Amino acid sequence: MEKVVAVSAGATRPAICSPSLAEVDFRTSVKMSGFFNVSRLRSLQPIKALEESATASVVQESAAISGNNLCQNSTVAKSTNILWHKNSVDKRDRQQLLQQKGCVIWITGLSGSGKSTLACALSQALHWRGKLTYILDGDNCRHGLNRDLSFKAEDRVENIRRIGEVAKLFADAGVICIACLISPYRKDRDACRSMLPEGDFIEVFMDVPLQVCEARDPKGLYKLAREGKVLLGLMIHMNHH
Ligand SMILES: Nc1ncnc2c1ncn2[C@@H]1O[C@H](COP(=O)(O)OS(=O)(=O)O)[C@@H](OP(=O)(O)O)[C@H]1O
Ligand SMILES: Nc1ncnc2c1ncn2[C@@H]1O[C@H](COP(=O)(O)OP(=O)(O)O)[C@@H](O)[C@H]1O
């Protein structure tokens, strides 16, 4: 039995219940965000990065973005002139404005397992409930952000890392970010999870057998792989981590 979410294709669109951005009282939100609070504005001073040897870990820096652990360092190798700019409007303010919690829903699975289909269904269902989502689809990102990357193992690692970083920014913006990419290696997914505060990275594995994916083969990729025209091993090597 395939573990996927069933959605009704013919559902009508209900009204969005939570307030739209236009309905939010601008003055209230400005007050909430503390735009005119001079003491908070002081925090906009750039913070100088420390020498590599004296820095915190990348994880700490990532956590700083999400407001979890305000860290003032950068770990960029040997850089002493990379500054971290704090903003007086933080993730909590944005979440309050949007009335939702920013997070990453990471859908992983074989090609043809239904990742994109599930991502779209989820995005639509949440949108109808007035929640702001954004899909980072592996395929789509390879048209732009990751157009320079191939399907070699090391390029997949970089593909996943970049999408993880972008997903983290979306979550920090208060958006429910749905990332759907093969992401076969557990290590890489764990690295993306560690960029976010505990509980903000929700991993969904499309537990669909290879035979089913191969029978679907909507892009003819498995056929090409069997013919040796694309790297079969790299498409199916994930007896999924
Ligand atoms: N080896 C190989 N050769 C050619 N094309 C391939 C290969 N592997 C994957 N694909 C296709 O690329 C789509 C995106 O892959 P991903 O970015 O999700 O892969 S990964 O996370 O980097 O492993 C992926 O999208 P989905 O089919 O939606 O999974 C495939 O269509
Ligand atoms: N739950 C499902 N049951 C049957 N077919 C599905 C299901 N989910 C997706 N599909 C079909 O499987 C194919 C691959 O789906 P897709 O979402 O593109 O997978 P992926 O993004 O993992 O490559 C598509 O033709 C899609 O219509």
XYZ file of C-alpha atoms and ligand atoms in Angstrom:
299
model
C 0.000 0.000 0.000
C 1.478 3.340 -1.009
C 1.717 5.906 1.736
C 0.445 9.011 0.021
C -2.200 11.579 0.792
C -5.466 11.214 -1.111
C -6.987 14.452 -2.345
C -10.200 15.106 -4.170
C -9.433 16.725 -7.515
C -12.895 18.247 -7.854
C -13.130 20.039 -4.506
C -14.536 23.550 -4.574
C -12.532 26.365 -3.147
C -13.726 27.469 0.303
C -13.306 31.023 1.534
C -10.068 31.748 3.338
C -10.902 32.095 7.017
C -7.895 33.772 8.587
C -7.337 37.486 7.875
C -5.680 38.357 4.598
C -2.713 40.709 4.622
C -4.966 43.532 3.436
C -7.209 43.032 6.470
C -4.396 43.299 8.987
C -4.362 46.718 10.630
C -1.114 48.195 9.387
C -0.572 50.433 12.417
C -1.052 47.510 14.745
C 1.378 45.392 12.835
C 3.943 48.176 12.718
C 3.588 48.607 16.479
C 3.878 44.855 16.957
C 6.988 44.739 14.856
C 8.579 47.571 16.784
C 9.549 49.616 13.721
C 9.497 52.856 15.687
C 11.095 51.496 18.784
C 14.461 53.238 18.782
C 15.997 50.893 21.324
C 15.251 47.978 19.025
C 16.672 49.873 16.060
C 20.040 49.872 17.817
C 20.208 46.167 17.163
C 20.624 46.933 13.477
C 24.288 47.643 14.048
C 26.391 45.221 12.055
C 28.220 42.648 14.114
C 31.741 41.807 13.119
C 32.568 38.207 12.386
C 35.206 36.518 14.486
C 38.274 34.667 13.322
C 37.600 31.116 12.217
C 39.164 29.647 15.326
C 36.891 31.621 17.603
C 33.616 31.074 15.849
C 30.514 29.131 16.646
C 29.337 26.289 14.448
C 27.386 26.654 11.232
C 24.429 25.175 13.041
C 24.506 28.016 15.556
C 24.607 30.581 12.797
C 21.668 28.922 11.114
C 19.771 28.886 14.345
C 20.446 32.610 14.633
C 18.529 33.184 11.420
C 15.536 31.460 12.877
C 15.779 33.530 16.015
C 16.483 30.461 18.093
C 19.901 31.396 19.337
C 21.073 34.867 18.452
C 24.662 34.284 17.500
C 26.929 37.080 16.380
C 29.503 35.171 14.425
C 30.156 33.962 10.942
C 32.016 30.764 10.164
C 33.044 31.800 6.673
C 36.561 30.446 6.428
C 39.190 33.022 7.425
C 36.778 35.932 6.874
C 36.870 38.737 9.358
C 34.794 41.197 7.367
C 31.556 39.259 6.988
C 28.946 40.949 9.120
C 25.754 39.548 10.548
C 22.900 42.071 10.418
C 20.203 41.599 12.968
C 16.768 42.910 12.092
C 14.307 44.446 14.521
C 11.520 42.533 12.783
C 12.103 38.895 13.576
C 10.568 35.529 12.804
C 8.055 35.816 15.646
C 6.810 39.141 14.248
C 6.399 37.660 10.792
C 4.640 34.579 12.149
C 2.281 36.806 14.114
C 1.523 38.824 11.003
C 0.848 35.698 8.966
C -0.883 33.840 11.809
C 1.102 30.675 11.147
C 4.336 28.955 12.041
C 7.142 28.957 9.503
C 8.519 25.483 8.937
C 9.894 23.092 6.337
C 8.032 20.015 5.154
C 10.641 17.938 3.355
C 9.263 15.293 0.985
C 11.805 12.667 -0.024
C 11.453 9.592 -2.241
C 12.255 7.972 -5.537
C 11.568 9.627 -8.853
C 7.924 8.924 -9.677
C 6.928 8.223 -6.092
C 4.509 11.157 -6.048
C 6.550 13.863 -4.272
C 5.447 16.737 -6.517
C 1.846 15.544 -6.567
C 1.736 15.441 -2.770
C 3.516 18.810 -2.486
C 0.925 20.448 -4.752
C -2.006 18.835 -2.942
C -0.642 19.912 0.425
C 0.084 23.431 -0.757
C -3.422 23.733 -2.178
C -5.067 22.379 0.970
C -3.102 24.770 3.184
C -3.711 27.699 0.843
C -7.449 27.101 1.113
C -7.074 27.292 4.864
C -5.407 30.678 4.530
C -1.845 29.470 5.082
C 1.041 30.821 3.057
C 3.123 28.057 1.479
C 5.854 27.821 -1.086
C 7.037 24.725 -2.948
C 10.703 24.128 -3.671
C 10.580 21.328 -6.218
C 13.890 19.668 -7.087
C 12.972 19.696 -10.769
C 12.079 23.394 -10.759
C 15.150 24.437 -8.799
C 17.320 22.686 -11.357
C 15.954 25.174 -13.927
C 17.446 28.126 -12.017
C 19.135 28.071 -8.636
C 20.751 24.687 -9.317
C 21.055 24.779 -13.090
C 24.814 24.325 -12.785
C 24.477 20.990 -10.990
C 24.390 17.498 -12.478
C 23.198 14.225 -10.974
C 26.656 13.161 -9.817
C 26.650 12.229 -6.160
C 28.533 15.380 -5.099
C 26.220 17.605 -7.140
C 23.191 16.007 -5.515
C 24.714 16.833 -2.149
C 25.105 20.468 -3.215
C 21.606 20.524 -4.718
C 20.158 19.372 -1.403
C 22.307 21.756 0.633
C 21.209 24.775 -1.416
C 17.545 23.834 -1.272
C 17.938 23.295 2.465
C 19.372 26.799 2.837
C 16.595 28.376 0.797
C 13.961 26.384 2.690
C 15.446 27.685 5.944
C 15.032 31.270 4.705
C 11.411 30.626 3.758
C 10.722 29.151 7.198
C 12.402 32.183 8.755
C 10.094 34.369 6.664
C 7.179 32.591 8.359
C 6.257 30.575 5.292
C 5.376 26.872 5.275
C 7.998 25.702 2.831
C 7.370 22.386 1.084
C 10.571 20.979 -0.383
C 10.198 17.949 -2.637
C 13.319 16.380 -4.003
C 14.739 12.876 -4.214
C 17.356 13.721 -1.547
C 18.495 10.119 -1.228
C 21.102 10.530 1.484
C 20.014 10.675 5.106
C 23.164 12.592 5.992
C 22.154 15.461 3.691
C 18.608 15.565 4.965
C 19.892 15.566 8.533
C 22.163 18.485 7.656
C 19.130 20.409 6.404
C 17.180 19.502 9.526
C 19.977 20.765 11.721
C 19.716 24.212 10.121
C 16.315 24.693 11.742
C 15.042 24.835 15.300
C 13.915 21.500 16.743
C 10.580 20.410 15.317
C 10.527 22.884 12.424
C 11.730 20.315 9.865
C 9.146 17.664 9.089
C 10.398 14.819 6.919
C 7.943 12.859 4.776
C 9.186 9.713 3.035
C 7.190 8.507 0.028
C 7.307 4.809 0.805
C 6.570 3.608 -2.733
C 8.352 0.505 -4.051
C 10.794 0.915 -6.920
C 8.662 -1.388 -9.109
C 5.677 0.957 -8.742
C 7.763 4.054 -9.555
C 9.301 2.280 -12.490
C 5.896 1.203 -13.784
C 4.758 4.839 -13.663
C 7.954 6.245 -15.171
C 6.256 9.490 -16.278
C 9.503 10.942 -17.640
C 10.845 7.729 -19.141
C 13.842 8.022 -16.834
C 13.800 4.449 -15.580
C 13.638 3.213 -19.152
C 16.656 5.375 -20.026
C 18.396 4.099 -16.924
C 17.747 0.464 -17.838
C 19.171 1.240 -21.271
C 22.230 2.679 -19.586
C 21.567 6.192 -20.872
C 21.296 7.773 -17.438
C 22.900 6.603 -14.257
C 20.523 3.994 -12.934
C 22.532 3.562 -9.769
C 22.129 7.211 -8.894
C 18.399 7.092 -9.513
C 17.631 4.047 -7.453
C 20.568 3.622 -5.100
C 18.455 4.908 -2.310
C 17.062 1.724 -0.858
C 16.071 4.759 0.728
C 18.454 6.007 3.379
N 20.245 10.304 -13.015
C 19.366 11.189 -13.497
N 19.469 11.633 -14.752
C 18.581 12.516 -15.241
N 17.566 13.031 -14.545
C 17.420 12.632 -13.289
C 18.307 11.697 -12.691
N 17.910 11.504 -11.423
C 16.808 12.290 -11.247
N 16.530 12.966 -12.373
C 15.418 13.941 -12.587
O 15.733 15.183 -11.932
C 14.654 15.569 -11.114
C 15.134 16.334 -9.894
O 16.000 15.542 -9.094
P 16.308 16.010 -7.613
O 16.914 17.373 -7.655
O 15.070 15.871 -6.810
O 17.373 14.914 -7.161
S 18.356 14.990 -5.907
O 17.597 15.363 -4.717
O 19.434 15.930 -6.200
O 18.871 13.597 -5.771
C 13.953 14.265 -10.764
O 12.618 14.637 -10.466
P 11.525 13.617 -9.930
O 11.303 12.604 -11.038
O 10.353 14.519 -9.719
O 12.033 12.987 -8.671
C 14.126 13.449 -12.021
O 13.133 13.792 -12.960
N -0.977 8.439 -5.037
C -0.790 8.214 -6.313
N -1.353 7.150 -6.907
C -1.164 6.903 -8.215
N -0.421 7.680 -9.033
C 0.179 8.759 -8.491
C 0.038 9.070 -7.107
N 0.768 10.193 -6.846
C 1.336 10.541 -8.019
N 0.977 9.707 -9.007
C 1.406 9.762 -10.408
O 2.741 9.289 -10.440
C 3.505 10.032 -11.376
C 4.711 10.646 -10.667
O 4.247 11.607 -9.730
P 5.154 12.841 -9.317
O 4.389 13.610 -8.288
O 5.615 13.589 -10.529
O 6.379 12.079 -8.638
P 7.829 12.622 -8.234
O 7.709 14.101 -8.008
O 8.174 11.871 -6.988
O 8.734 12.285 -9.373
C 2.566 11.071 -11.976
O 2.105 10.586 -13.205
C 1.446 11.166 -10.964
O 0.227 11.496 -11.567
